[in-house]
Amino acid sequence: MKSTVSDTPRPARHPLTLTLLASLWLVALPNIPLWRQLAHLPEVTGLRGLLFGLGLALGVAGLTHALLCLFNWRWLLKPVLSVFLLSAASGTYFMWSYGIVIDANMIVNVLQTDPREAADLFNWRLLVSLVLLGVLPVWWLWRQPVRPLGLVRRLGTNLLALAASVLVLVISLLLIYQDFASVMRNHTQLRYLINPLNSFYAIGRVVAQPLERDHSRVEPIGLDARLDLPSGAAPATLIVVVGETARAGNFGLNGYARDTTPRLAREEVVSLRNVWSCGTSTATSLPCMFSHLGKEAYEKRSSNHESLLDVLHRAGLAVLWIDNQSGCKGTCNRVPNVNTAALKVSPYCDGSECHDEVMLHGLDRRIAELPAERRARGVVVFLHQMGSHGPAYHKRVPQAFKRFQPECASNALQQCAREQVVNAYDNTIVYTDHFLAETIGWLKQHKGPTAMVYLADHGESLGENNLYLHGLPYAIAPDVQKRVPWITWTSPAFVQQRGLRPSCLQDKLNAALSHDHFFHSLMGITGVRSSEYRSAMDIYGSCMAAPERS
Ligand SMILES: [Zn+2]
């Protein structure tokens, strides 16, 4: 029989050839986002910069190869190499396209995402880069016959290779140590770009967290919570809108050059301009906003606690959470809550998601279903917006509110001109303006004291310095990801009942405030008191005629 080319057996490769090739591949291609950032640093220039880059590349290759040596066993090697290659490929796309970095918070965001959010991120560029950077090398890898080595010989080879890799790592870092130390200190984000080790390190942090924190129980808070209002006070209705991905600076009310908030401008609202978020993603900000601990203590907490909603509920108020997004991240678990995901209300829902106005649809009926004895004390409804969630901003806005054109109609934001990305984003603020005005309109139709509080979870990057979306580690995130709008509207009946002085709130317009103030301020505006309450953190109570009663 004639022999063909495909019948010729491929030469079996030494396993170290595969680990070496994989390390070089990983350092060169999936780490392009790292090399791009490095090339843009002002202190990394000229020949010295080039040598620094080479030294760092050698160091990263040494570290990657040292890790691979640990997995260089007959049945383990190819699966582990595949995991490295595929993780690196997916990391590359998101770091390159959106300027994000991969840390523990980003992994939590990925774990808590829902199919709708994931679908928003999907596009053919992601697919192509996954295939080119991940699937193709994995396919090549599995076609390579590997030379079998005896156990003892394999152990010896691995130990030698491990020692050599560590040596390469140490020597290359020593050679560039001076620059390395200062660059890494001044640009901490670089360490979150080392691909795919950033993903593995972040996953390790997330896995280790439950060991540091007792997740088995939720500590109760506000056991002494009570309503502290004048006797005979008419029950109030408060709507708290939890905003999504809203940048304070893009609100016309806050001095933005574009009129993105025409409807709120006609209402008597107070819009605070200097409010800072607790985190840069929903998963970190949302539970922190509703915690009594405040950012610093929240991040260091050794156990989880109940939220503001539990305290309001315990004080006897009728509490309801309506979610038009990826859930309340545990804060609303013990109070009545509704998710709009399954709703098919025309014209708000298109089958895959609903515009935020759907939360006002049938709200009277939902409130009427809450216990009457609670409603007699007061109602607090939380509306969790889809808001300005990216990257598919265009999906968040009904056609009638797309004021700024042309808008980016893609989820691959970096492919659109920056003005189009900003247009699409600003349209989401126009729609939020409409939604908040509709909420105020709903409240105006109701008797008794009513009020609305709107506060967003975090901001957004819109292409400044090549950064998109949000979720950068707080210390290195730009201000636009951290400055959030906080808007308050109160009915005349509410102002009168509580002795609220609107001019006093106006005085706080530029005061430095944060999510830390939210818990105590909501206790202030609802009139709930408990041992967790701190009057110094309550922006409303301090503006009421008689904030403290015993
Ligand atoms: Zn968010």
Tab-separated table of N, CA, C and O in Angstrom, residues 329-407:
chain	number	residue	atom	x	y	z
A	329	LYS	N	-28.432	41.222	44.904
A	329	LYS	CA	-27.170	40.785	45.520
A	329	LYS	C	-27.335	40.484	47.021
A	329	LYS	O	-26.500	40.852	47.832
A	330	GLY	N	-28.461	39.886	47.363
A	330	GLY	CA	-28.659	39.436	48.748
A	330	GLY	C	-29.313	40.440	49.664
A	330	GLY	O	-29.736	40.091	50.768
A	331	THR	N	-29.422	41.720	49.231
A	331	THR	CA	-29.918	42.727	50.173
A	331	THR	C	-31.413	42.622	50.421
A	331	THR	O	-31.894	43.071	51.448
A	332	CYS	N	-32.171	42.037	49.471
A	332	CYS	CA	-33.638	42.053	49.609
A	332	CYS	C	-34.205	40.667	49.919
A	332	CYS	O	-35.405	40.458	49.808
A	333	ASN	N	-33.337	39.730	50.321
A	333	ASN	CA	-33.780	38.340	50.454
A	333	ASN	C	-34.902	38.118	51.461
A	333	ASN	O	-35.658	37.174	51.339
A	334	ARG	N	-34.994	38.981	52.477
A	334	ARG	CA	-35.957	38.725	53.548
A	334	ARG	C	-37.155	39.675	53.509
A	334	ARG	O	-37.904	39.760	54.464
A	335	VAL	N	-37.305	40.422	52.404
A	335	VAL	CA	-38.493	41.288	52.254
A	335	VAL	C	-39.173	40.929	50.924
A	335	VAL	O	-38.551	40.303	50.070
A	336	PRO	N	-40.460	41.312	50.770
A	336	PRO	CA	-41.131	41.009	49.499
A	336	PRO	C	-40.348	41.572	48.325
A	336	PRO	O	-39.909	42.730	48.377
A	337	ASN	N	-40.112	40.757	47.311
A	337	ASN	CA	-39.376	41.261	46.140
A	337	ASN	C	-39.897	40.632	44.859
A	337	ASN	O	-40.417	39.528	44.854
A	338	VAL	N	-39.771	41.384	43.789
A	338	VAL	CA	-40.304	40.990	42.484
A	338	VAL	C	-39.209	41.178	41.457
A	338	VAL	O	-38.479	42.163	41.510
A	339	ASN	N	-39.085	40.239	40.509
A	339	ASN	CA	-38.159	40.437	39.408
A	339	ASN	C	-38.957	40.585	38.124
A	339	ASN	O	-39.877	39.824	37.872
A	340	THR	N	-38.583	41.570	37.328
A	340	THR	CA	-39.356	41.841	36.117
A	340	THR	C	-38.937	40.958	34.948
A	340	THR	O	-39.527	41.035	33.885
A	341	ALA	N	-37.892	40.129	35.150
A	341	ALA	CA	-37.300	39.381	34.032
A	341	ALA	C	-38.342	38.594	33.243
A	341	ALA	O	-38.275	38.523	32.017
A	342	ALA	N	-39.306	38.016	33.947
A	342	ALA	CA	-40.271	37.148	33.258
A	342	ALA	C	-41.468	37.924	32.710
A	342	ALA	O	-42.327	37.349	32.059
A	343	LEU	N	-41.523	39.238	32.973
A	343	LEU	CA	-42.698	40.014	32.553
A	343	LEU	C	-42.705	40.238	31.042
A	343	LEU	O	-41.663	40.352	30.416
A	344	LYS	N	-43.895	40.299	30.494
A	344	LYS	CA	-44.011	40.579	29.054
A	344	LYS	C	-45.015	41.709	28.884
A	344	LYS	O	-46.020	41.569	28.218
A	345	VAL	N	-44.740	42.835	29.539
A	345	VAL	CA	-45.686	43.943	29.502
A	345	VAL	C	-45.386	44.837	28.301
A	345	VAL	O	-44.298	45.376	28.173
A	346	SER	N	-46.376	44.983	27.428
A	346	SER	CA	-46.224	45.884	26.280
A	346	SER	C	-46.511	47.313	26.760
A	346	SER	O	-47.380	47.503	27.595
A	347	PRO	N	-45.806	48.317	26.292
A	347	PRO	CA	-44.729	48.299	25.300
A	347	PRO	C	-43.337	48.244	25.929
A	347	PRO	O	-42.358	48.518	25.237
A	348	TYR	N	-43.237	47.920	27.202
A	348	TYR	CA	-41.948	48.063	27.889
A	348	TYR	C	-40.992	46.898	27.652
A	348	TYR	O	-39.789	47.045	27.755
A	349	CYS	N	-41.538	45.694	27.401
A	349	CYS	CA	-40.672	44.511	27.328
A	349	CYS	C	-40.597	43.984	25.890
A	349	CYS	O	-41.595	44.010	25.173
A	350	ASP	N	-39.417	43.544	25.509
A	350	ASP	CA	-39.266	43.027	24.145
A	350	ASP	C	-38.988	41.530	24.134
A	350	ASP	O	-38.573	40.963	23.140
A	351	GLY	N	-39.226	40.874	25.278
A	351	GLY	CA	-38.990	39.432	25.323
A	351	GLY	C	-37.700	39.079	26.018
A	351	GLY	O	-37.615	38.100	26.743
A	352	SER	N	-36.634	39.904	25.819
A	352	SER	CA	-35.372	39.596	26.483
A	352	SER	C	-35.160	40.513	27.685
A	352	SER	O	-34.564	40.117	28.676
A	353	GLU	N	-35.620	41.756	27.610
A	353	GLU	CA	-35.531	42.636	28.768
A	353	GLU	C	-36.614	43.697	28.700
A	353	GLU	O	-37.278	43.863	27.672
A	354	CYS	N	-36.803	44.384	29.846
A	354	CYS	CA	-37.841	45.420	29.912
A	354	CYS	C	-37.178	46.765	30.176
A	354	CYS	O	-36.183	46.852	30.892
A	355	HIS	N	-37.734	47.824	29.604
A	355	HIS	CA	-37.286	49.168	29.957
A	355	HIS	C	-37.750	49.492	31.373
A	355	HIS	O	-38.715	48.924	31.871
A	356	ASP	N	-37.026	50.414	32.025
A	356	ASP	CA	-37.234	50.628	33.460
A	356	ASP	C	-38.670	51.009	33.844
A	356	ASP	O	-39.111	50.698	34.948
A	357	GLU	N	-39.390	51.676	32.936
A	357	GLU	CA	-40.758	52.092	33.269
A	357	GLU	C	-41.664	50.927	33.665
A	357	GLU	O	-42.698	51.136	34.302
A	358	VAL	N	-41.280	49.710	33.277
A	358	VAL	CA	-42.118	48.559	33.604
A	358	VAL	C	-42.316	48.438	35.122
A	358	VAL	O	-43.310	47.909	35.595
A	359	MET	N	-41.359	48.993	35.885
A	359	MET	CA	-41.445	48.860	37.348
A	359	MET	C	-42.585	49.699	37.927
A	359	MET	O	-43.044	49.440	39.037
A	360	LEU	N	-43.036	50.728	37.196
A	360	LEU	CA	-44.166	51.536	37.672
A	360	LEU	C	-45.496	50.915	37.254
A	360	LEU	O	-46.551	51.264	37.779
A	361	HIS	N	-45.424	49.981	36.316
A	361	HIS	CA	-46.633	49.338	35.805
A	361	HIS	C	-47.204	48.399	36.874
A	361	HIS	O	-46.527	47.480	37.317
A	362	GLY	N	-48.452	48.647	37.261
A	362	GLY	CA	-49.086	47.793	38.265
A	362	GLY	C	-48.531	47.975	39.657
A	362	GLY	O	-48.707	47.111	40.533
A	363	LEU	N	-47.865	49.106	39.898
A	363	LEU	CA	-47.247	49.313	41.215
A	363	LEU	C	-48.301	49.433	42.323
A	363	LEU	O	-48.116	48.908	43.427
A	364	ASP	N	-49.422	50.106	42.019
A	364	ASP	CA	-50.493	50.232	43.020
A	364	ASP	C	-50.942	48.859	43.516
A	364	ASP	O	-51.107	48.638	44.709
A	365	ARG	N	-51.128	47.961	42.545
A	365	ARG	CA	-51.602	46.617	42.898
A	365	ARG	C	-50.560	45.889	43.764
A	365	ARG	O	-50.887	45.264	44.763
A	366	ARG	N	-49.279	46.019	43.375
A	366	ARG	CA	-48.229	45.339	44.151
A	366	ARG	C	-48.183	45.866	45.587
A	366	ARG	O	-47.980	45.101	46.531
A	367	ILE	N	-48.367	47.188	45.731
A	367	ILE	CA	-48.337	47.770	47.078
A	367	ILE	C	-49.554	47.300	47.867
A	367	ILE	O	-49.456	46.962	49.059
A	368	ALA	N	-50.722	47.236	47.185
A	368	ALA	CA	-51.956	46.830	47.870
A	368	ALA	C	-51.852	45.406	48.409
A	368	ALA	O	-52.558	45.029	49.345
A	369	GLU	N	-50.951	44.603	47.812
A	369	GLU	CA	-50.792	43.218	48.268
A	369	GLU	C	-49.937	43.102	49.526
A	369	GLU	O	-49.862	42.033	50.125
A	370	LEU	N	-49.291	44.206	49.921
A	370	LEU	CA	-48.471	44.178	51.144
A	370	LEU	C	-49.414	44.231	52.351
A	370	LEU	O	-50.526	44.745	52.253
A	371	PRO	N	-48.966	43.712	53.514
A	371	PRO	CA	-49.861	43.662	54.682
A	371	PRO	C	-50.404	45.047	55.065
A	371	PRO	O	-49.656	46.020	55.122
A	372	ALA	N	-51.730	45.099	55.330
A	372	ALA	CA	-52.395	46.377	55.606
A	372	ALA	C	-51.810	47.068	56.839
A	372	ALA	O	-51.655	48.295	56.859
A	373	GLU	N	-51.480	46.277	57.892
A	373	GLU	CA	-51.002	46.923	59.120
A	373	GLU	C	-49.645	47.583	58.898
A	373	GLU	O	-49.316	48.587	59.530
A	374	ARG	N	-48.865	47.055	57.947
A	374	ARG	CA	-47.587	47.690	57.612
A	374	ARG	C	-47.839	48.947	56.780
A	374	ARG	O	-47.230	49.987	56.997
A	375	ARG	N	-48.723	48.827	55.787
A	375	ARG	CA	-49.012	49.987	54.934
A	375	ARG	C	-49.521	51.157	55.757
A	375	ARG	O	-49.287	52.316	55.427
A	376	ALA	N	-50.200	50.858	56.871
A	376	ALA	CA	-50.724	51.922	57.728
A	376	ALA	C	-49.592	52.706	58.398
A	376	ALA	O	-49.791	53.828	58.864
A	377	ARG	N	-48.379	52.108	58.449
A	377	ARG	CA	-47.235	52.823	59.041
A	377	ARG	C	-46.421	53.555	57.988
A	377	ARG	O	-45.727	54.521	58.274
A	378	GLY	N	-46.473	53.063	56.755
A	378	GLY	CA	-45.717	53.713	55.681
A	378	GLY	C	-45.195	52.688	54.691
A	378	GLY	O	-45.044	51.505	55.029
A	379	VAL	N	-44.929	53.144	53.464
A	379	VAL	CA	-44.503	52.245	52.381
A	379	VAL	C	-43.150	52.717	51.847
A	379	VAL	O	-42.956	53.917	51.629
A	380	VAL	N	-42.218	51.777	51.679
A	380	VAL	CA	-40.939	52.096	51.031
A	380	VAL	C	-40.740	51.107	49.886
A	380	VAL	O	-40.638	49.903	50.101
A	381	VAL	N	-40.708	51.627	48.641
A	381	VAL	CA	-40.527	50.776	47.469
A	381	VAL	C	-39.153	51.058	46.870
A	381	VAL	O	-38.783	52.215	46.656
A	382	PHE	N	-38.399	49.998	46.617
A	382	PHE	CA	-37.087	50.131	45.965
A	382	PHE	C	-37.230	49.690	44.511
A	382	PHE	O	-37.765	48.617	44.242
A	383	LEU	N	-36.772	50.536	43.599
A	383	LEU	CA	-36.811	50.188	42.169
A	383	LEU	C	-35.366	50.085	41.681
A	383	LEU	O	-34.647	51.080	41.639
A	384	HIS	N	-34.947	48.871	41.338
A	384	HIS	CA	-33.560	48.648	40.893
A	384	HIS	C	-33.519	48.724	39.376
A	384	HIS	O	-33.978	47.818	38.678
A	385	GLN	N	-32.921	49.794	38.891
A	385	GLN	CA	-32.933	50.095	37.457
A	385	GLN	C	-31.981	49.241	36.634
A	385	GLN	O	-30.945	48.805	37.120
A	386	MET	N	-32.295	49.114	35.347
A	386	MET	CA	-31.334	48.663	34.349
A	386	MET	C	-30.473	49.865	33.951
A	386	MET	O	-29.303	49.729	33.600
A	387	GLY	N	-31.082	51.045	34.030
A	387	GLY	CA	-30.350	52.309	33.907
A	387	GLY	C	-29.460	52.407	32.682
A	387	GLY	O	-29.904	52.288	31.550
A	388	SER	N	-28.170	52.611	32.933
A	388	SER	CA	-27.202	52.845	31.852
A	388	SER	C	-26.254	51.663	31.703
A	388	SER	O	-25.095	51.833	31.321
A	389	HIS	N	-26.725	50.465	32.020
A	389	HIS	CA	-25.857	49.291	31.982
A	389	HIS	C	-25.295	49.077	30.575
A	389	HIS	O	-26.033	49.036	29.601
A	390	GLY	N	-23.975	48.957	30.483
A	390	GLY	CA	-23.326	48.774	29.187
A	390	GLY	C	-22.983	47.319	28.948
A	390	GLY	O	-23.284	46.472	29.778
A	391	PRO	N	-22.306	47.027	27.851
A	391	PRO	CA	-21.915	47.980	26.805
A	391	PRO	C	-23.038	48.296	25.811
A	391	PRO	O	-22.892	49.217	25.023
A	392	ALA	N	-24.162	47.554	25.865
A	392	ALA	CA	-25.220	47.768	24.861
A	392	ALA	C	-26.147	48.892	25.326
A	392	ALA	O	-27.327	48.670	25.573
A	393	TYR	N	-25.609	50.123	25.444
A	393	TYR	CA	-26.416	51.244	25.941
A	393	TYR	C	-27.689	51.418	25.114
A	393	TYR	O	-28.745	51.754	25.635
A	394	HIS	N	-27.550	51.197	23.793
A	394	HIS	CA	-28.679	51.463	22.901
A	394	HIS	C	-29.898	50.606	23.233
A	394	HIS	O	-31.017	50.977	22.931
A	395	LYS	N	-29.669	49.445	23.873
A	395	LYS	CA	-30.801	48.573	24.202
A	395	LYS	C	-31.616	49.092	25.389
A	395	LYS	O	-32.709	48.614	25.653
A	396	ARG	N	-31.034	50.002	26.170
A	396	ARG	CA	-31.675	50.431	27.417
A	396	ARG	C	-32.728	51.507	27.201
A	396	ARG	O	-33.412	51.888	28.139
A	397	VAL	N	-32.784	52.044	25.966
A	397	VAL	CA	-33.546	53.275	25.729
A	397	VAL	C	-34.595	53.083	24.637
A	397	VAL	O	-34.254	52.678	23.526
A	398	PRO	N	-35.878	53.382	24.930
A	398	PRO	CA	-36.881	53.361	23.861
A	398	PRO	C	-36.548	54.420	22.804
A	398	PRO	O	-35.954	55.448	23.129
A	399	GLN	N	-36.959	54.153	21.571
A	399	GLN	CA	-36.611	55.011	20.441
A	399	GLN	C	-36.886	56.498	20.704
A	399	GLN	O	-36.075	57.355	20.352
A	400	ALA	N	-38.007	56.791	21.356
A	400	ALA	CA	-38.421	58.192	21.542
A	400	ALA	C	-37.423	59.005	22.374
A	400	ALA	O	-37.457	60.229	22.354
A	401	PHE	N	-36.538	58.327	23.110
A	401	PHE	CA	-35.626	59.059	24.001
A	401	PHE	C	-34.208	59.121	23.455
A	401	PHE	O	-33.302	59.566	24.132
A	402	LYS	N	-34.032	58.660	22.215
A	402	LYS	CA	-32.681	58.677	21.624
A	402	LYS	C	-32.423	60.055	21.024
A	402	LYS	O	-32.429	60.247	19.816
A	403	ARG	N	-32.181	60.990	21.897
A	403	ARG	CA	-32.038	62.393	21.524
A	403	ARG	C	-30.744	62.691	20.817
A	403	ARG	O	-30.680	63.554	19.970
A	404	PHE	N	-29.690	62.003	21.236
A	404	PHE	CA	-28.360	62.328	20.720
A	404	PHE	C	-27.963	61.309	19.661
A	404	PHE	O	-27.924	60.110	19.918
A	405	GLN	N	-27.690	61.804	18.448
A	405	GLN	CA	-27.403	60.936	17.304
A	405	GLN	C	-26.141	61.412	16.585
A	405	GLN	O	-25.839	62.596	16.646
A	406	PRO	N	-25.424	60.566	15.876
A	406	PRO	CA	-25.652	59.113	15.791
A	406	PRO	C	-25.155	58.419	17.064
A	406	PRO	O	-24.208	58.879	17.687
A	407	GLU	N	-25.805	57.314	17.418
A	407	GLU	CA	-25.378	56.609	18.619
A	407	GLU	C	-24.728	55.285	18.242
A	407	GLU	O	-25.050	54.682	17.229
